[in-house]
mmCIF file of C-alpha atoms in Angstrom:
data_model
loop_
_atom_site.group_PDB
_atom_site.id
_atom_site.type_symbol
_atom_site.label_atom_id
_atom_site.label_comp_id
_atom_site.label_asym_id
_atom_site.label_seq_id
_atom_site.Cartn_x
_atom_site.Cartn_y
_atom_site.Cartn_z
ATOM 1 C CA MET A 1 0.314 -0.217 -0.193
ATOM 2 C CA PRO A 2 1.361 3.549 -1.136
ATOM 3 C CA THR A 3 2.009 5.851 1.695
ATOM 4 C CA SER A 4 1.760 9.499 1.603
ATOM 5 C CA ALA A 5 5.121 10.098 0.933
ATOM 6 C CA ASP A 6 5.285 7.872 -1.525
ATOM 7 C CA PHE A 7 1.707 10.283 -2.889
ATOM 8 C CA GLU A 8 3.831 13.628 -2.996
ATOM 9 C CA ALA A 9 6.641 12.331 -4.502
ATOM 10 C CA ALA A 10 4.698 10.842 -7.392
ATOM 11 C CA ASP A 11 2.887 13.616 -8.026
ATOM 12 C CA ARG A 12 6.421 15.519 -7.871
ATOM 13 C CA VAL A 13 8.187 13.447 -10.571
ATOM 14 C CA SER A 14 4.771 13.448 -12.725
ATOM 15 C CA ARG A 15 5.017 17.570 -12.882
ATOM 16 C CA ARG A 16 8.477 17.646 -13.658
ATOM 17 C CA ARG A 17 7.786 15.032 -16.036
ATOM 18 C CA ALA A 18 4.795 16.966 -17.220
ATOM 19 C CA ARG A 19 7.067 20.257 -17.555
ATOM 20 C CA LEU A 20 10.279 18.802 -19.210
ATOM 21 C CA LEU A 21 8.423 16.863 -22.004
ATOM 22 C CA PRO A 22 6.958 19.558 -24.318
ATOM 23 C CA VAL A 23 10.419 21.858 -23.766
ATOM 24 C CA LEU A 24 12.134 19.103 -24.950
ATOM 25 C CA GLY A 25 10.002 18.390 -28.135
ATOM 26 C CA ILE A 26 10.039 22.174 -28.791
ATOM 27 C CA LEU A 27 13.779 21.720 -28.707
ATOM 28 C CA PHE A 28 14.069 18.967 -31.017
ATOM 29 C CA ILE A 29 11.638 21.079 -33.509
ATOM 30 C CA ALA A 30 13.997 24.283 -33.180
ATOM 31 C CA GLY A 31 16.990 22.313 -33.304
ATOM 32 C CA GLN A 32 16.246 21.217 -36.846
ATOM 33 C CA PRO A 33 17.901 24.549 -38.636
ATOM 34 C CA LEU A 34 21.085 23.532 -37.191
ATOM 35 C CA TYR A 35 20.797 19.823 -38.990
ATOM 36 C CA PHE A 36 19.974 21.695 -41.998
ATOM 37 C CA ALA A 37 22.426 24.726 -41.869
ATOM 38 C CA ASN A 38 25.559 25.334 -43.524
ATOM 39 C CA SER A 39 25.077 21.997 -45.539
ATOM 40 C CA GLY A 40 21.879 22.872 -47.870
ATOM 41 C CA VAL A 41 20.123 19.246 -46.856
ATOM 42 C CA GLU A 42 23.186 18.043 -47.160
ATOM 43 C CA ALA A 43 24.065 17.571 -43.016
ATOM 44 C CA SER A 44 27.463 15.969 -41.966
ATOM 45 C CA GLN A 45 27.868 12.867 -40.818
ATOM 46 C CA VAL A 46 28.532 14.260 -37.283
ATOM 47 C CA LYS A 47 24.899 16.021 -36.968
ATOM 48 C CA THR A 48 23.785 12.917 -38.491
ATOM 49 C CA TYR A 49 24.609 10.932 -35.507
ATOM 50 C CA ALA A 50 23.952 13.555 -33.020
ATOM 51 C CA TRP A 51 20.603 13.441 -34.165
ATOM 52 C CA LEU A 52 20.116 9.679 -34.324
ATOM 53 C CA VAL A 53 20.905 9.178 -30.973
ATOM 54 C CA TRP A 54 18.905 12.195 -29.700
ATOM 55 C CA ALA A 55 15.834 11.143 -31.393
ATOM 56 C CA VAL A 56 16.253 7.597 -29.631
ATOM 57 C CA LEU A 57 16.426 9.093 -25.802
ATOM 58 C CA LEU A 58 13.829 10.989 -26.435
ATOM 59 C CA LEU A 59 11.747 8.087 -27.808
ATOM 60 C CA ALA A 60 12.938 6.310 -24.636
ATOM 61 C CA VAL A 61 11.859 9.189 -22.006
ATOM 62 C CA LEU A 62 8.334 9.562 -24.099
ATOM 63 C CA ALA A 63 7.845 5.880 -23.867
ATOM 64 C CA PHE A 64 9.914 4.648 -19.650
ATOM 65 C CA ALA A 65 9.964 8.594 -18.631
ATOM 66 C CA GLY A 66 9.418 8.663 -15.152
ATOM 67 C CA GLY A 67 8.527 4.032 -14.338
ATOM 68 C CA HIS A 68 12.058 3.902 -12.900
ATOM 69 C CA PHE A 69 11.833 6.252 -10.017
ATOM 70 C CA GLY A 70 11.347 5.559 -6.459
ATOM 71 C CA SER A 71 10.128 2.866 -4.730
ATOM 72 C CA ALA A 72 7.459 0.175 -6.861
ATOM 73 C CA ALA A 73 4.883 2.223 -5.277
ATOM 74 C CA VAL A 74 5.709 5.346 -7.130
ATOM 75 C CA ARG A 75 6.262 4.298 -9.781
ATOM 76 C CA ALA A 76 3.117 2.022 -9.986
ATOM 77 C CA LEU A 77 1.222 5.778 -9.054
ATOM 78 C CA VAL A 78 3.090 7.630 -11.750
ATOM 79 C CA GLU A 79 2.321 4.897 -14.634
ATOM 80 C CA ASP A 80 -1.272 4.508 -13.188
ATOM 81 C CA GLU A 81 -3.891 4.223 -16.005
ATOM 82 C CA LEU A 82 -4.490 8.113 -16.981
ATOM 83 C CA THR A 83 -0.933 7.745 -17.183
ATOM 84 C CA ARG A 84 -0.820 5.242 -20.076
ATOM 85 C CA ALA A 85 -3.929 6.612 -21.932
ATOM 86 C CA ASN A 86 -2.126 9.834 -21.886
ATOM 87 C CA ARG A 87 0.753 7.966 -23.312
ATOM 88 C CA LEU A 88 -1.675 6.428 -25.593
ATOM 89 C CA ARG A 89 -2.829 9.801 -26.870
ATOM 90 C CA ALA A 90 0.279 10.773 -27.555
ATOM 91 C CA TYR A 91 1.658 8.130 -29.747
ATOM 92 C CA ALA A 92 -1.662 8.868 -31.799
ATOM 93 C CA ALA A 93 -0.562 12.954 -31.813
ATOM 94 C CA GLY A 94 2.675 11.378 -33.083
ATOM 95 C CA PHE A 95 1.536 8.468 -35.236
ATOM 96 C CA TRP A 96 -0.928 11.534 -37.629
ATOM 97 C CA ALA A 97 2.038 14.401 -37.120
ATOM 98 C CA GLY A 98 4.269 11.908 -38.758
ATOM 99 C CA SER A 99 1.381 10.934 -41.547
ATOM 100 C CA MET A 100 0.854 14.147 -42.414
ATOM 101 C CA ALA A 101 4.840 14.908 -42.240
ATOM 102 C CA THR A 102 4.682 12.407 -45.257
ATOM 103 C CA ILE A 103 2.444 12.790 -47.024
ATOM 104 C CA GLY A 104 3.494 17.219 -47.467
ATOM 105 C CA LEU A 105 7.233 15.978 -47.941
ATOM 106 C CA TYR A 106 5.473 13.688 -50.254
ATOM 107 C CA GLY A 107 3.472 16.514 -52.233
ATOM 108 C CA PHE A 108 6.596 18.293 -52.186
ATOM 109 C CA SER A 109 8.214 15.314 -54.297
ATOM 110 C CA LEU A 110 6.002 15.694 -57.277
ATOM 111 C CA PHE A 111 7.862 18.941 -58.019
ATOM 112 C CA ASP A 112 11.342 18.814 -56.508
ATOM 113 C CA ASN A 113 13.936 16.174 -56.075
ATOM 114 C CA LEU A 114 14.086 14.918 -51.871
ATOM 115 C CA LYS A 115 17.290 12.288 -50.848
ATOM 116 C CA GLY A 116 15.355 9.489 -48.558
ATOM 117 C CA ARG A 117 17.574 10.201 -45.166
ATOM 118 C CA GLU A 118 16.512 13.828 -45.218
ATOM 119 C CA SER A 119 12.367 12.706 -45.474
ATOM 120 C CA LEU A 120 12.617 10.428 -42.862
ATOM 121 C CA HIS A 121 14.873 13.273 -40.540
ATOM 122 C CA ILE A 122 11.508 15.061 -40.528
ATOM 123 C CA VAL A 123 9.250 12.790 -40.854
ATOM 124 C CA LEU A 124 10.894 11.372 -36.805
ATOM 125 C CA THR A 125 11.146 14.737 -36.121
ATOM 126 C CA VAL A 126 7.730 16.114 -36.397
ATOM 127 C CA GLY A 127 6.036 12.410 -34.905
ATOM 128 C CA ILE A 128 8.480 12.608 -31.737
ATOM 129 C CA ALA A 129 7.829 16.215 -31.049
ATOM 130 C CA ALA A 130 4.142 16.024 -31.680
ATOM 131 C CA ALA A 131 4.118 12.817 -29.454
ATOM 132 C CA LEU A 132 6.056 14.409 -26.476
ATOM 133 C CA ILE A 133 4.487 17.877 -27.049
ATOM 134 C CA ARG A 134 0.875 16.288 -26.639
ATOM 135 C CA PHE A 135 2.128 14.065 -23.691
ATOM 136 C CA GLY A 136 3.373 16.736 -21.849
ATOM 137 C CA ALA A 137 -0.015 18.811 -22.388
ATOM 138 C CA LEU A 138 -2.454 15.474 -21.453
ATOM 139 C CA GLU A 139 -0.724 15.207 -18.290
ATOM 140 C CA ARG A 140 -0.597 19.448 -16.958
ATOM 141 C CA ARG A 141 -4.244 19.264 -17.854
ATOM 142 C CA ALA A 142 -4.605 16.480 -15.854
ATOM 143 C CA LEU A 143 -2.276 17.983 -12.606
ATOM 144 C CA ARG A 144 -4.103 20.938 -13.244
ATOM 145 C CA ASP A 145 -6.050 21.592 -10.285
ATOM 146 C CA GLY A 146 -9.893 21.508 -10.432
ATOM 147 C CA MET B 1 -22.869 3.630 -28.796
ATOM 148 C CA GLY B 2 -21.300 6.744 -28.280
ATOM 149 C CA GLU B 3 -22.741 8.428 -24.590
ATOM 150 C CA ALA B 4 -20.926 9.603 -22.189
ATOM 151 C CA LEU B 5 -19.706 8.553 -19.457
ATOM 152 C CA GLY B 6 -21.158 10.933 -16.355
ATOM 153 C CA ASN B 7 -20.375 11.098 -12.403
ATOM 154 C CA ARG B 8 -21.317 12.212 -9.613
ATOM 155 C CA LEU B 9 -18.162 11.421 -8.134
ATOM 156 C CA ARG B 10 -17.643 15.140 -6.175
ATOM 157 C CA ASP B 11 -20.062 15.776 -5.118
ATOM 158 C CA LEU B 12 -20.013 12.343 -2.952
ATOM 159 C CA ARG B 13 -17.137 13.312 -2.337
ATOM 160 C CA ALA B 14 -17.457 16.823 -0.687
ATOM 161 C CA GLU B 15 -20.042 14.786 1.330
ATOM 162 C CA ARG B 16 -17.167 12.663 2.569
ATOM 163 C CA GLU B 17 -15.184 15.514 2.875
ATOM 164 C CA LEU B 18 -12.347 14.233 0.905
ATOM 165 C CA THR B 19 -10.095 15.947 -0.863
ATOM 166 C CA GLN B 20 -8.893 14.616 -4.777
ATOM 167 C CA ALA B 21 -5.284 13.640 -2.497
ATOM 168 C CA ALA B 22 -7.522 11.739 0.419
ATOM 169 C CA LEU B 23 -9.914 10.164 -2.034
ATOM 170 C CA ALA B 24 -6.664 9.249 -4.241
ATOM 171 C CA GLU B 25 -5.145 7.793 -1.457
ATOM 172 C CA LEU B 26 -8.038 5.310 -0.602
ATOM 173 C CA VAL B 27 -8.582 4.471 -4.176
ATOM 174 C CA GLY B 28 -5.123 3.828 -5.259
ATOM 175 C CA VAL B 29 -3.787 6.339 -7.547
ATOM 176 C CA SER B 30 -2.517 9.340 -8.684
ATOM 177 C CA ARG B 31 -4.676 13.074 -7.469
ATOM 178 C CA LYS B 32 -4.362 13.911 -11.358
ATOM 179 C CA THR B 33 -6.381 10.900 -11.906
ATOM 180 C CA ILE B 34 -9.158 11.578 -9.741
ATOM 181 C CA ASN B 35 -9.199 14.705 -11.151
ATOM 182 C CA THR B 36 -9.999 13.688 -13.899
ATOM 183 C CA VAL B 37 -12.251 11.285 -13.794
ATOM 184 C CA GLU B 38 -13.799 14.179 -11.490
ATOM 185 C CA ASN B 39 -14.134 16.549 -14.598
ATOM 186 C CA GLU B 40 -15.366 13.604 -17.104
ATOM 187 C CA VAL B 41 -11.692 14.474 -19.026
ATOM 188 C CA PHE B 42 -10.892 10.668 -18.237
ATOM 189 C CA VAL B 43 -13.287 7.841 -18.536
ATOM 190 C CA PRO B 44 -11.896 5.095 -16.157
ATOM 191 C CA SER B 45 -11.684 1.811 -16.501
ATOM 192 C CA ALA B 46 -14.657 -0.267 -14.524
ATOM 193 C CA ALA B 47 -11.637 -1.904 -12.185
ATOM 194 C CA LEU B 48 -10.490 1.858 -11.811
ATOM 195 C CA ALA B 49 -14.367 2.433 -11.466
ATOM 196 C CA LEU B 50 -15.202 -0.270 -8.530
ATOM 197 C CA ARG B 51 -12.288 0.610 -6.590
ATOM 198 C CA ILE B 52 -13.463 4.600 -6.686
ATOM 199 C CA ALA B 53 -16.934 2.481 -5.910
ATOM 200 C CA ARG B 54 -14.819 1.017 -2.598
ATOM 201 C CA ALA B 55 -12.993 4.079 -1.674
ATOM 202 C CA LEU B 56 -16.761 5.807 -1.295
ATOM 203 C CA SER B 57 -18.453 2.746 -0.177
ATOM 204 C CA ARG B 58 -21.222 3.515 -2.975
ATOM 205 C CA PRO B 59 -22.556 0.937 -5.387
ATOM 206 C CA VAL B 60 -20.838 1.949 -8.314
ATOM 207 C CA GLU B 61 -24.009 2.699 -10.731
ATOM 208 C CA GLU B 62 -24.236 5.285 -8.124
ATOM 209 C CA ILE B 63 -21.408 6.831 -8.799
ATOM 210 C CA PHE B 64 -21.354 6.254 -12.846
ATOM 211 C CA TYR B 65 -24.259 6.962 -15.353
ATOM 212 C CA LEU B 66 -24.336 6.860 -19.011
ATOM 213 C CA ARG B 67 -24.812 10.470 -20.492
ATOM 214 C CA ASP B 68 -27.686 10.467 -23.320
#
């Protein structure tokens, strides 16, 4: 049975996560001009690997953040039914955003040449960022008093 | 299909002079879960609805109802 301290700790972790995830999503999008800057569409290998590591880390954060802090009781509270539902809704938002980006790129490719890696980069960036922002927004709304 | 699930959670909680946090502790979920159920933002699973009913010592159908 969780103690009062467990409930307080879970609340703290949830609030921190709800604040952090949208910021990470926005930074991920905002960092993209750096990726494409100075090299046109052809990004350097270093930038490519850095982005790849960043993308994988953000996916891990989206899937697991908050689920590995504190005791089993705290983890269960942080990852309760509502959080799992919010995460599924965030995944759906990521899917739709990625699909919309794909459609946009497909349309663009009718008029201009697109490289495969850059296309994948854009689709993944949009999808991951959308999911992070959506998850954070849902969690923040849930945490609001009322 | 498509009916929304309404609830009388806020009234029943107030009747027992419980805060959202206190009810959350009785149910064993986070306060935000109680908050979103109460505000009808989140539709709880049958298991969670039964746990809330047990914590309030009320039949589940007295707390949750189908909104036409």
